[in-house]
Coordinates of C-alpha atoms in Angstrom, one line a residue:
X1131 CA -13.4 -3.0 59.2
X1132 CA -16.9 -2.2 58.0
X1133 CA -19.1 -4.1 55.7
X1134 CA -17.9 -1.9 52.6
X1135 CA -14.4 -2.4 53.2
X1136 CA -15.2 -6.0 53.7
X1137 CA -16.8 -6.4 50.6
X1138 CA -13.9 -4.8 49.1
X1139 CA -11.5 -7.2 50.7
X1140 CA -13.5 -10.1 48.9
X1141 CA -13.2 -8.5 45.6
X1142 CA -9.4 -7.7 46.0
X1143 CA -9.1 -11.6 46.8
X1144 CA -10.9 -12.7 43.9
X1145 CA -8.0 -11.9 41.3
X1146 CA -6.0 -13.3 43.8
X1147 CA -8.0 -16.8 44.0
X1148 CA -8.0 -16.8 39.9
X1149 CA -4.2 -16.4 39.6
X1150 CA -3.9 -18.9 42.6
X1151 CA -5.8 -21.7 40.7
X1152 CA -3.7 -21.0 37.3
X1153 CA -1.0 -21.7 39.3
X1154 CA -2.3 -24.6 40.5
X1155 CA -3.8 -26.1 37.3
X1156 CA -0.6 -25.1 35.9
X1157 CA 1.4 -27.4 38.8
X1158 CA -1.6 -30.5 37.9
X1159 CA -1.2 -30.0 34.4
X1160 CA 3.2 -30.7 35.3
X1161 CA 1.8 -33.3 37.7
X1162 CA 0.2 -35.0 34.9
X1163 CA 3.0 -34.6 32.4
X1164 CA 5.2 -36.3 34.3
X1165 CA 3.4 -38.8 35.9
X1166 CA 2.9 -39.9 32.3
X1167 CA 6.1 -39.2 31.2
X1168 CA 7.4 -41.8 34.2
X1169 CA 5.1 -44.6 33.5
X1170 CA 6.2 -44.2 29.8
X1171 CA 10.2 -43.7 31.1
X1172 CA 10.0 -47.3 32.1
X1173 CA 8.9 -49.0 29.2
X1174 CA 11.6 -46.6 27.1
X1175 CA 14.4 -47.6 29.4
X1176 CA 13.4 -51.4 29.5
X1177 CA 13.4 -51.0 25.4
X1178 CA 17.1 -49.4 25.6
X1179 CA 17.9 -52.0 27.4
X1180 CA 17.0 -54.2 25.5
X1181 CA 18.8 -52.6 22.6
X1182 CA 21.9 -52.5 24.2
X1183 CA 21.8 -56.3 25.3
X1184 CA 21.3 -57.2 21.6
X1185 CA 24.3 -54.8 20.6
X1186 CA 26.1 -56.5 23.2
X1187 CA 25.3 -60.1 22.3
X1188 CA 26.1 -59.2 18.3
X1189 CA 29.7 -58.2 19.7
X1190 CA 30.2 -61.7 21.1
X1191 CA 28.5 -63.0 18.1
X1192 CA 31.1 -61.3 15.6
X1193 CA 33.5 -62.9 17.9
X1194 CA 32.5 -66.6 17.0
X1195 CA 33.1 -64.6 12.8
X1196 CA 36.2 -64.1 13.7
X1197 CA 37.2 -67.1 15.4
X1198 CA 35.4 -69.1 12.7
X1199 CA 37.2 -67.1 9.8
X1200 CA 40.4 -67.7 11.6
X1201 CA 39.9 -71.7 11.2
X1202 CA 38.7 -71.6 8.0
X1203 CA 41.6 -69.9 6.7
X1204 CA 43.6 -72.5 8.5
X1205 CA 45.4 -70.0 11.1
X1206 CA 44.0 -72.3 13.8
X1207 CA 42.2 -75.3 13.9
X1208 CA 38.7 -75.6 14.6
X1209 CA 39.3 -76.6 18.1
X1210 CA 41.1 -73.9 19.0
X1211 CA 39.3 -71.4 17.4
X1212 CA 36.4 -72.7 19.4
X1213 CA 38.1 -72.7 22.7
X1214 CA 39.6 -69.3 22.0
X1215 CA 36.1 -67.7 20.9
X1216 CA 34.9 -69.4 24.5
X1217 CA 37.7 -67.9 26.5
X1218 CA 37.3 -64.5 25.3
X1219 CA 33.5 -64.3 25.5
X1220 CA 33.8 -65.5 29.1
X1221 CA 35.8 -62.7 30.3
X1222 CA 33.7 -60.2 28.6
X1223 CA 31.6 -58.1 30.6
X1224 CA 29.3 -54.9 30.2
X1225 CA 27.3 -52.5 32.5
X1226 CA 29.1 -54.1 35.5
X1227 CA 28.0 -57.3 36.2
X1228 CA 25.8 -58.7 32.9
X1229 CA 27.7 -61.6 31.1
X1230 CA 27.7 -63.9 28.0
X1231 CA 26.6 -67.4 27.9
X1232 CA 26.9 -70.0 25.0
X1233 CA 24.6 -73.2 24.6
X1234 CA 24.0 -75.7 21.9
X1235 CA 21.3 -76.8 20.4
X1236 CA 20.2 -79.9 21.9
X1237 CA 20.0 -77.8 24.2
X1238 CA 23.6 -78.4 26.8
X1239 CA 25.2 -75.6 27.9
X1240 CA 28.6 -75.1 26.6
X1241 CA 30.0 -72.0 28.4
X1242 CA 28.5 -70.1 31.5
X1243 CA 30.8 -67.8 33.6
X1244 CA 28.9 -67.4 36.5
X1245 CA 27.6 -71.0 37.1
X1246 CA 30.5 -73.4 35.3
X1247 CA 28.4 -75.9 37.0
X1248 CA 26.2 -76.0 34.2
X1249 CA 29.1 -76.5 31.7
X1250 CA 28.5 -79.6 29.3
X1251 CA 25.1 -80.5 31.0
X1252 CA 21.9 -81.4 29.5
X1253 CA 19.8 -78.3 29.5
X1254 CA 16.4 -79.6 28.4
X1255 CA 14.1 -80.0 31.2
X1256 CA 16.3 -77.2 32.8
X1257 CA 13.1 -75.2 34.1
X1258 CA 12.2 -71.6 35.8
X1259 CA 10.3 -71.0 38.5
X1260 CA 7.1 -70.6 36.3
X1261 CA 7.7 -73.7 35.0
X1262 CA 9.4 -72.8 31.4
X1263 CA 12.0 -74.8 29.7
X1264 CA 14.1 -71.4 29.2
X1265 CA 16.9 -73.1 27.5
X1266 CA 14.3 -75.4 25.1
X1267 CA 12.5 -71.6 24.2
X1268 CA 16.6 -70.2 23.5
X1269 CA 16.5 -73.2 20.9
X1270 CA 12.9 -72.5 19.6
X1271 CA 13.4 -68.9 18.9
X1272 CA 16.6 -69.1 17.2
X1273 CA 15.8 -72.1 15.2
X1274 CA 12.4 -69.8 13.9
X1275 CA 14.0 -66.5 14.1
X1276 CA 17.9 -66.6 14.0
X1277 CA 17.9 -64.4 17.5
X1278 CA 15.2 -62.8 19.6
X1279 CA 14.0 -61.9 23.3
X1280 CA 13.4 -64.1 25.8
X1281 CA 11.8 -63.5 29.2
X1282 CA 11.9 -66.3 32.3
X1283 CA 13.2 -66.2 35.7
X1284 CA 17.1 -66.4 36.9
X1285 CA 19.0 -65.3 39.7
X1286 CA 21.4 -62.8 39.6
X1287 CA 24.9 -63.4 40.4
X1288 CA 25.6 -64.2 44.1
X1289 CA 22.3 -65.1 44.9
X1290 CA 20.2 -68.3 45.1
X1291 CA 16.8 -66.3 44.6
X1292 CA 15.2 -66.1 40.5
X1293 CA 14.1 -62.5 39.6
X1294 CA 12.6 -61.3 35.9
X1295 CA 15.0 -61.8 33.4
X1296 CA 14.5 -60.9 29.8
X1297 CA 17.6 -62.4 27.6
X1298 CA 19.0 -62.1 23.9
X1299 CA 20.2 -65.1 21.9
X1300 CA 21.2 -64.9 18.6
X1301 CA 22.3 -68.7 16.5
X1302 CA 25.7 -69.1 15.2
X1303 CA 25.4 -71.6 12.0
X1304 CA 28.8 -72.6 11.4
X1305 CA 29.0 -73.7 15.1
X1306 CA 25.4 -74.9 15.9
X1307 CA 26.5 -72.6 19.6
X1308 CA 23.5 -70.0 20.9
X1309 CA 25.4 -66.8 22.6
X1310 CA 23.0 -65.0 25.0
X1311 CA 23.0 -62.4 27.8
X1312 CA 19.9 -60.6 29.6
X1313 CA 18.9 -57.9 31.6
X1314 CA 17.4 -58.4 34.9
X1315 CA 13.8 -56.6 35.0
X1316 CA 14.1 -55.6 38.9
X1317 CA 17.6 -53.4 37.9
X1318 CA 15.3 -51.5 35.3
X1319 CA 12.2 -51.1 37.4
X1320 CA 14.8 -49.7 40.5
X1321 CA 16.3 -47.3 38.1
X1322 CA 12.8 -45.8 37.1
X1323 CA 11.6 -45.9 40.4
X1324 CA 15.0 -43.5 41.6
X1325 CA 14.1 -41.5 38.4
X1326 CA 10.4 -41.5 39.7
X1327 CA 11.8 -40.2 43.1
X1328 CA 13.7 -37.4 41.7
X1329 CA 10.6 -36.5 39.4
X1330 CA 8.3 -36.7 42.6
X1331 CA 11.1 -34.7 44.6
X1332 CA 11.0 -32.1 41.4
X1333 CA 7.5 -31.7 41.2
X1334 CA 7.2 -31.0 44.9
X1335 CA 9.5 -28.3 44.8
X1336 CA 8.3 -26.8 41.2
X1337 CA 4.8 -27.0 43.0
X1338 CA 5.9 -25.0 45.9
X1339 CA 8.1 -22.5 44.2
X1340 CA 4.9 -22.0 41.6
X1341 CA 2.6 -21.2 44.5
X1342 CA 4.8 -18.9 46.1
X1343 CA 5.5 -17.0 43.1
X1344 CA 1.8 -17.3 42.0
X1345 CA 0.6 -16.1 45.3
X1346 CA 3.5 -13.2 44.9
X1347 CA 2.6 -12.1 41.3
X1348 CA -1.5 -11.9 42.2
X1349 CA -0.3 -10.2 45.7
X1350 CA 1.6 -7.3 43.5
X1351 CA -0.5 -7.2 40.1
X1352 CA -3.9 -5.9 41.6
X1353 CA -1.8 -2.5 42.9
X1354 CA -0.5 -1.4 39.2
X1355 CA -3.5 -2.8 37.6
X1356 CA -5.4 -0.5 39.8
X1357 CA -2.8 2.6 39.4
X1358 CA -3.5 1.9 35.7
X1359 CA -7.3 1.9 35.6
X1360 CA -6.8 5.0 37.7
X1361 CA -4.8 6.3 35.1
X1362 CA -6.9 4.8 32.1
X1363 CA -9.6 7.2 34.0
X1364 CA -8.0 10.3 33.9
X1365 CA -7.1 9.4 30.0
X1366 CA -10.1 9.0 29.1
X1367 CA -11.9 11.6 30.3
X1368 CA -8.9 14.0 28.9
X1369 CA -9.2 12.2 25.8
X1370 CA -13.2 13.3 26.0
X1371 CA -13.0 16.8 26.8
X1372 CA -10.4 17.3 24.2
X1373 CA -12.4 15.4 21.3
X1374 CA -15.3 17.5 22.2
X1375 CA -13.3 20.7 21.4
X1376 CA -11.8 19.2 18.4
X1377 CA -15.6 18.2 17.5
X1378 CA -16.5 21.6 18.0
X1379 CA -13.6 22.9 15.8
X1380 CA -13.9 20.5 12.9
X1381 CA -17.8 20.8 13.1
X1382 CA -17.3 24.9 12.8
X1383 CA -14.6 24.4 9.9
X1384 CA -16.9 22.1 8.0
X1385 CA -19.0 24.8 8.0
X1386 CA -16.9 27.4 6.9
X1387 CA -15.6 24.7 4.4
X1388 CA -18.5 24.5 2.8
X1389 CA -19.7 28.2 2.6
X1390 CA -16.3 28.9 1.6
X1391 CA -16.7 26.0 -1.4
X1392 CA -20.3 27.4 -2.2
X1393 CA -18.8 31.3 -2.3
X1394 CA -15.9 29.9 -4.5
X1395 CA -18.0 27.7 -6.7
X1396 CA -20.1 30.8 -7.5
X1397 CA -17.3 32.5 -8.3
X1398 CA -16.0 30.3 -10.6
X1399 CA -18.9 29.9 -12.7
X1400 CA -18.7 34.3 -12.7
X1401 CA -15.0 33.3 -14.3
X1402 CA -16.2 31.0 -16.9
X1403 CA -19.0 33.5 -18.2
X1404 CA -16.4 36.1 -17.7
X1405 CA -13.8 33.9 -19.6
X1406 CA -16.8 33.0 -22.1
X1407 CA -17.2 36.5 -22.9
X1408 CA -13.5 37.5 -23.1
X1409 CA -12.9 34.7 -25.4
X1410 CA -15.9 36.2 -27.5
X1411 CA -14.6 39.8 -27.4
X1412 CA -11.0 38.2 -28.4
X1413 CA -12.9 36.4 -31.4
X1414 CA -14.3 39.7 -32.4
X1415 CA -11.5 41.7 -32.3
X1416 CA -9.5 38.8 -34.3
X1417 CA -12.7 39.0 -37.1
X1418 CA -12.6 43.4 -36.7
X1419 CA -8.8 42.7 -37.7
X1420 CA -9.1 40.6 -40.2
X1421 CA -11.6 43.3 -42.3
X1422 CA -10.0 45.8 -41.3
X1423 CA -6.9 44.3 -43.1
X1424 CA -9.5 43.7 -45.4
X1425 CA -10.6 47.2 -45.6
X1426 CA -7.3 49.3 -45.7
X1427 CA -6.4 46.5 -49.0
X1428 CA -9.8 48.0 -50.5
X1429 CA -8.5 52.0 -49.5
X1430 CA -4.9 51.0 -50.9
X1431 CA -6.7 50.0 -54.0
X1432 CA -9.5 52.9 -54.1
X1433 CA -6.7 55.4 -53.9
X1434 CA -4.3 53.3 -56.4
X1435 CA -7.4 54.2 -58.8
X1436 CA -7.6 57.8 -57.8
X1437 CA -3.9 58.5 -58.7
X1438 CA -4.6 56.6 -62.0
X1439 CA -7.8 58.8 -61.9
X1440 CA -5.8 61.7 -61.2
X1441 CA -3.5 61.3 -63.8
X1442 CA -5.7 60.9 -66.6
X1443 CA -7.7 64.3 -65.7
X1444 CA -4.2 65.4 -65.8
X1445 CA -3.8 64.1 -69.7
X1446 CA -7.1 65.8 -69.8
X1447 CA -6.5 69.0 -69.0
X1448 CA -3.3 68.7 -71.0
X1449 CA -4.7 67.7 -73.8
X1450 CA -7.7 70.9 -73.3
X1451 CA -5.0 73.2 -73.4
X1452 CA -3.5 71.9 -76.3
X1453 CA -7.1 71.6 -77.8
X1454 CA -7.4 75.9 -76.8
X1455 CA -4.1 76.1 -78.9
X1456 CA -5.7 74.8 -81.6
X1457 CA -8.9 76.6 -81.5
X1458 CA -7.1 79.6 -80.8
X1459 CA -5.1 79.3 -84.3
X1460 CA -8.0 78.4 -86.0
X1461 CA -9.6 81.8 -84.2
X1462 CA -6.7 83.6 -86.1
X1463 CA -7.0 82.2 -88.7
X1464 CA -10.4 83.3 -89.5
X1465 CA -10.3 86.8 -88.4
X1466 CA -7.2 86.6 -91.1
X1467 CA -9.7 84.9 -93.8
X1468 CA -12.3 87.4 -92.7
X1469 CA -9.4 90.5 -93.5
X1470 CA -9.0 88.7 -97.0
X1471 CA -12.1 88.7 -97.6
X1472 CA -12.4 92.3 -96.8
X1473 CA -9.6 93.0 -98.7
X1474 CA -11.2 90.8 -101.6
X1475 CA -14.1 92.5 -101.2
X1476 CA -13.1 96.0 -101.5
X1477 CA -10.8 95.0 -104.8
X1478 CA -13.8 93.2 -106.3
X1479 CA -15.5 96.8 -106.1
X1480 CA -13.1 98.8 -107.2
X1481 CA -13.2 96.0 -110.1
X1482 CA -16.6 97.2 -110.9
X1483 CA -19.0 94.8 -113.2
X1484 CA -15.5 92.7 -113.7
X1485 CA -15.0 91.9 -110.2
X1486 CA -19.0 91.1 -109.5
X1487 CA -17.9 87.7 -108.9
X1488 CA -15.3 87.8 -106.7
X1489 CA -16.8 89.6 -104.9
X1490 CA -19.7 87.1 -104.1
X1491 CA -16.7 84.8 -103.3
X1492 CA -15.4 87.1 -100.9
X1493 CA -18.4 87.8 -99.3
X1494 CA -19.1 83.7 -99.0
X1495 CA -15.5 83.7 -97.7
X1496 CA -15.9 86.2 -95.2
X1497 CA -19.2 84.7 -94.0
X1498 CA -17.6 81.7 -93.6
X1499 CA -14.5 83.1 -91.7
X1500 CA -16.9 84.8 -89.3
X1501 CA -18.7 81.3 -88.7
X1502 CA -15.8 80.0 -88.4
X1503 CA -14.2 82.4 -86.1
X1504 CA -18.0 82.2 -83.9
X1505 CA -17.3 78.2 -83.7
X1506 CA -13.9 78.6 -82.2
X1507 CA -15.5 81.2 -80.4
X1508 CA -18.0 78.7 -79.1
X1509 CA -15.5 75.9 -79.0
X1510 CA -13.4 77.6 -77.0
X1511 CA -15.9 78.6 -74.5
X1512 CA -16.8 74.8 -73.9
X1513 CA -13.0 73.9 -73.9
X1514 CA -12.4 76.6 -71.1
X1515 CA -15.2 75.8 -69.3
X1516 CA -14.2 72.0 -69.4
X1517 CA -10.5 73.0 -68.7
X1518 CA -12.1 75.1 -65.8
X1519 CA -14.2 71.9 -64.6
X1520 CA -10.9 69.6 -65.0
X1521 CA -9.3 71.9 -63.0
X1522 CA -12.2 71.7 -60.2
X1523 CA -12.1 68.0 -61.1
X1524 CA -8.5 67.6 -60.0
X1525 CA -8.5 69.9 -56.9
X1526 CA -11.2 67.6 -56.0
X1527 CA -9.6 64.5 -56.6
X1528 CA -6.4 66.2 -54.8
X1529 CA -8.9 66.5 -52.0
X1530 CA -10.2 62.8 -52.3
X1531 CA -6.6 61.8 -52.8
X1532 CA -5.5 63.6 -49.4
X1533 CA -8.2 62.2 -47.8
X1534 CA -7.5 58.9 -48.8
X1535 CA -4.5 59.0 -47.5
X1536 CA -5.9 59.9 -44.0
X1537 CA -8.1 57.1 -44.2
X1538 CA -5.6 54.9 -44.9
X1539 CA -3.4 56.5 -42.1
X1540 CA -6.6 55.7 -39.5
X1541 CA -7.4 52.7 -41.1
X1542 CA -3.7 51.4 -40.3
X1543 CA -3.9 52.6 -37.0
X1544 CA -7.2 51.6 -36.4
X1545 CA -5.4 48.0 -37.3
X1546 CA -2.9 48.3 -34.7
X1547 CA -5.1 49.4 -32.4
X1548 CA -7.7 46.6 -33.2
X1549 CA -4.8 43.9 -33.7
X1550 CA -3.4 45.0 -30.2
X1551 CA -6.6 44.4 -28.4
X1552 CA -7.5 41.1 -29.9
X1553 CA -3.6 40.5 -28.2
X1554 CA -4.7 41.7 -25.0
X1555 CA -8.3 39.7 -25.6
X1556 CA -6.5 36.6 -26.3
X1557 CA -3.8 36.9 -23.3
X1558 CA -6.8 38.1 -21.2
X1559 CA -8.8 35.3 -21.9
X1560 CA -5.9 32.9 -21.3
X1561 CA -5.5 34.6 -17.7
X1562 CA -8.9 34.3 -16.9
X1563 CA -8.6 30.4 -18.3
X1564 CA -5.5 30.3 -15.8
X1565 CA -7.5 31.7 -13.1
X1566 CA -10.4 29.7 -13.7
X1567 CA -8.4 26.5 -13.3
X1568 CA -6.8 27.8 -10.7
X1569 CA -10.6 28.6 -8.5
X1570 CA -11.5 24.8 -9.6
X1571 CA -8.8 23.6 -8.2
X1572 CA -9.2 25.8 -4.9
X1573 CA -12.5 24.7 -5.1
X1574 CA -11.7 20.6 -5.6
X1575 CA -9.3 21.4 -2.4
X1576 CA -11.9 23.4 -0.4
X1577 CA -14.0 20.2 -0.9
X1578 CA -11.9 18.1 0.3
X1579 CA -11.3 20.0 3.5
X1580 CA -14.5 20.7 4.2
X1581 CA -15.0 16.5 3.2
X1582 CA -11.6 16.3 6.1
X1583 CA -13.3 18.4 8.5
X1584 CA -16.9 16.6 8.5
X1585 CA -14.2 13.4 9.1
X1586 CA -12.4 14.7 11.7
X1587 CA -15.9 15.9 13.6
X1588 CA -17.2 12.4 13.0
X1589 CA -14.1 10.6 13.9
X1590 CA -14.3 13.1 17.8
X1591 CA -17.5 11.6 17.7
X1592 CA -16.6 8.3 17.8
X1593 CA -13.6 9.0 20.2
X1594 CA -16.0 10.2 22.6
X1595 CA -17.9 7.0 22.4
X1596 CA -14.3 4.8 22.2
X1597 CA -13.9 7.0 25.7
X1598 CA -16.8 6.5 27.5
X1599 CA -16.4 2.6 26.2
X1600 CA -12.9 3.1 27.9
X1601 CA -14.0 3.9 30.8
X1602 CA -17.1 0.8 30.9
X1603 CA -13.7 -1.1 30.8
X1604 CA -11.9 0.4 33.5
X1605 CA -14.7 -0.2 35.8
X1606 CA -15.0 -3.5 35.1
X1607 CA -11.1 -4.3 35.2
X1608 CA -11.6 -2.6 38.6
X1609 CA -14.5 -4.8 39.3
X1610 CA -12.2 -7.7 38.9
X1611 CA -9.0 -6.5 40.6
X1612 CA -11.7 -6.4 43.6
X1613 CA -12.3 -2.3 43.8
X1614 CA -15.8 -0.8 43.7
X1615 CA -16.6 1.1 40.9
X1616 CA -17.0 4.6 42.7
X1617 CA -12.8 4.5 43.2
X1618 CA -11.2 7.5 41.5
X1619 CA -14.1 7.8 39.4
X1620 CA -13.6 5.0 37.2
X1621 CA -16.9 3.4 37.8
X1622 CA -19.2 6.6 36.4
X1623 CA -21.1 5.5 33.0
X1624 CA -22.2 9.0 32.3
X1625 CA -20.1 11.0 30.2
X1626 CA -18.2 13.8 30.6
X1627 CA -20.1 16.9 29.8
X1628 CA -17.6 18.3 26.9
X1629 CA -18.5 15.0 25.5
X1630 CA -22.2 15.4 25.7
X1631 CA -21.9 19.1 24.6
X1632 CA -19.9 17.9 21.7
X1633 CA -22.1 15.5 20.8
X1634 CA -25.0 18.0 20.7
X1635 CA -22.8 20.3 18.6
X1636 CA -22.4 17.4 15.7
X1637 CA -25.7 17.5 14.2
X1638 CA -27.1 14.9 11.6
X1639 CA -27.0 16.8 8.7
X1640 CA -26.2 20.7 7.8
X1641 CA -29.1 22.2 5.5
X1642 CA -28.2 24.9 2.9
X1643 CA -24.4 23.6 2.8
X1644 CA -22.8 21.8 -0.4
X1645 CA -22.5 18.5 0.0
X1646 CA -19.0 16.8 0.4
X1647 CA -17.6 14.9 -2.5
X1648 CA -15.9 12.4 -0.3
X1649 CA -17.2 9.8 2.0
X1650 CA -16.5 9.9 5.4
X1651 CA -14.8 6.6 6.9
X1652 CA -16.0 5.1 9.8
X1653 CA -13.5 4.9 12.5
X1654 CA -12.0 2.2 13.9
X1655 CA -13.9 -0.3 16.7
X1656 CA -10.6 -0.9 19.3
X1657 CA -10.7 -3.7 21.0
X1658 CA -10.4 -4.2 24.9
X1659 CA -7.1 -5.6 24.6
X1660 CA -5.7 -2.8 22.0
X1661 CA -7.3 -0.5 24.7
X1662 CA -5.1 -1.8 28.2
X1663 CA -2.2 -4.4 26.3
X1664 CA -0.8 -6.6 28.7
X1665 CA 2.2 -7.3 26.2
X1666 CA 6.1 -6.8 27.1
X1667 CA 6.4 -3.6 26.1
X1668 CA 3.2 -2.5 28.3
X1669 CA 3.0 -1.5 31.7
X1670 CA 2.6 -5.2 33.1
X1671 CA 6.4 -6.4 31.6
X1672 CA 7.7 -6.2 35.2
X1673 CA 5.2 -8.7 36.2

């Protein structure tokens, strides 16, 4: 064997050696629980003893009650019931051998079973080997007390030799007669010695049996210990390497996370100005509606007042033709005036002198017809000329008119067109208000994952750590199962390299990234025994 092997031999032992003295505390710890348990099991037993002596002497005592009723109630005499109360307390016996006895007061025995001897003898200076007037401390006690222990010397039945006794006596009035019975101390003291015995017997054997198993248990525990640090190992440098690539992942989709929640924050604040302007242009096209309502009320009007316009150049012209009627009757009737005249004229010369007169009437007459016909002349030139202008006037406002009518045919439509895109504003600004909720909320969940994925890199992190802290353990639970801490590579402190590399890859802060809303949690410290649990359900319940 060489000198490592050796050493390793000590180690191994060393678990061994620690189970071995649990074991045997455990057997000292028994030793001293009962060893205490049978110094106490004497004084117990003595006091039931003592219990069952008094129970014992109140049977006998009721036994003098029932005898005394008797002769009060004149079924016997007193005599009798005496002698009868005697007789039957005599022959009682319990627990094999122990007896009654009666004395009186003075003190003379009245009734013994075992020594009649002592029948109707002066009791007195009856003393015990210690020199105590037994019988005069029966009387003491029961004249201060009633009843109560007693403890002197006596032998026991069929021998000559005194041993402890410790007695019972209890006073019947009526009578003036003490009834008494004892227990020998040496009978209780042999009992808990055979009880002490077995105990002794027991222990040696529950000794034994623990130090066998103990030295069994530490013999088979150090193997599956050892299988399981060995396997603790191999754990924890899986559970290393794979938090490094998890690390790694969540470090890379905290990244993206975050430029993701940067690219989608920008392009919700594009949707709210978009939205911001929609709702604008939908607030315009709502006010363009309402004046072009406005508008085709004013054309409805203007070309309500064109038709009344319309008509009344109508009345006009009407009433310029009638006017040309006129004007044209008052035309004939001076070029008739003027042919009167004429006429009047030419008979006012062949009047001669006579018709001088008439003639300057005529010739007044006729100058007057010819103004007359140059007025209507005149007037009707005006009246054609304004007849001519109505005319224009009214093809003109036929025009206007028709032209109104267009307008008011665009205007309308101009008002559906305008009222059907302040519709499509107003539903297109409630879209872009949908999908601008709809990018915060994207956003609020890109947050959070990029918030989850900075966790879940920091919580690898901290695996790592809880692995290489693992491993600390499983060389030192090695250490004390007795193996060196080169075995199976439990014993390295450095960690693997994904776990370095991983924690490289996690750096301290990320510069130019939006920071996460929520605050990552620091994980969990485990504890050694949360990390190999020797519990039932582990891998140790066999043991």
């Amino acid at each position: 064997m060489s000198v490592k092997d050796g050493r390793q031999g000590g180690r191994r032992f060393k678990l061994r050696t620690k189970i071995l003295f649990v074991g045997l505390w455990s057997v000292v710890a028994i030793a001293v629980a009962l060893t205490w348990a049978a110094w106490k099991m004497e004084s117990v037993m003595m006091a039931e003893k003592k219990i069952a002596t008094r129970h014992a002497v109140e049977v006998a005592y009721s036994m003098f009650e029932k005898y005394h009723a008797a002769a009060q109630s004149g079924k016997l005499s007193e005599e009798a019931a005496k002698k009868a109360a005697l007789e039957q307390i005599a022959a009682m016996r319990y627990e094999g051998k122990n007896y009654f006895w009666v004395n009186d007061m003075a003190p003379a025995m009245v009734m013994h079973p075992i020594k009649p001897a002592l029948n109707g003898k002066d009791l007195s200076g009856f003393k015990d080997p210690n020199n105590k007037l037994l019988f005069v401390e029966f009387v003491k006690v029961c004249r201060e007390k009633g009843a109560g222990f007693v403890d002197y010397m006596w032998p026991k039945p069929g021998s000559d030799k005194p041993v402890p006794k410790v007695s019972y006596v209890k006073l019947f009035q009526p009578w003036g007669w003490i009834v008494g019975s004892g227990i020998y101390v040496d009978d209780v003291k042999a009992q808990a010695n055979a009880m002490r015995l077995t105990m002794l017997l027991f222990l040696a054997a529950l000794a034994a049996l623990a130090l066998i198993g103990t030295w069994l248990v530490s013999r088979s525990i150090t193997k599956p210990i050892h299988t399981v640090a060995d396997g603790l190992n191999t754990g924890s440098e899986q559970v290393a390497a794979a938090a490094a690539q998890v690390s790694a992942a969540g470090q890379s989709l905290a990244e993206g996370a975050s430029e993701q929640a940067a690219s989608i924050e920008e392009t919700s604040s594009a949707l709210e100005e978009t939205s911001s302007m929609t709702r604008q242009n939908a607030d315009n096209a709502n006010q363009a509606k309402s004046i072009v309502r406005e508008s085709d009320q004013d054309i409805r009007e203007a070309k309500e007042a064109i038709e009344e316009l319309t008509r009344a150049i109508e009345a006009i012209s009407s009433a310029s033709q009638e006017t040309q009627k006129i004007i044209k009757t008052i035309d004939e009737i001076a070029f008739q005036t003027n042919l009167l005249a004429l006429n009047a004229a030419v008979e006012a010369a062949r009047a001669g002198e006579a018709g001088a007169g008439f003639a300057v009437v005529a010739d007044e007459v006729r100058n007057l017809a010819m103004r007359a016909a140059e007025a209507a002349r005149s007037t009707a030139g005006i009246i054609e000329d304004t007849v001519r202008k109505v005319e224009g006037c009214s093809s003109l406002v036929d025009k206007t008119n028709g032209s109104f009518a267009k307008v008011e045919t665009g205007s309308r439509r101009i008002g559906e067109l305008v009222e059907e895109i302040a519709a499509a504003s107003n539903e297109q600004a409630e879209g872009i208000e949908q999908i601008n909720k709809a990018v915060s909320e994207l956003d609020r969940v890109v947050q959070q994952n990029a918030a989850h994925a900075e966790e879940t890199a920091s919580a690898s992190n901290e695996l790592n750590h809880q692995a290489e802290r693992m491993r600390r353990f499983v060389m030192e639970l090695l250490t004390i199962v007795g193996e060196n801490g080169d075995h199976g590579g439990a014993g390295h402190s450095k960690p693997p390299a994904a776990a370095s590399r991983a924690s490289q890859q996690i750096p301290a802060k990320r510069s130019e990234k939006k920071p996460s809303k929520r605050k990552t949690a620091p994980a969990a410290v485990r504890k050694p025994e949360e990390l190999i649990p020797f519990d039932e359900d582990g891998d140790f319940a066999d043991f």
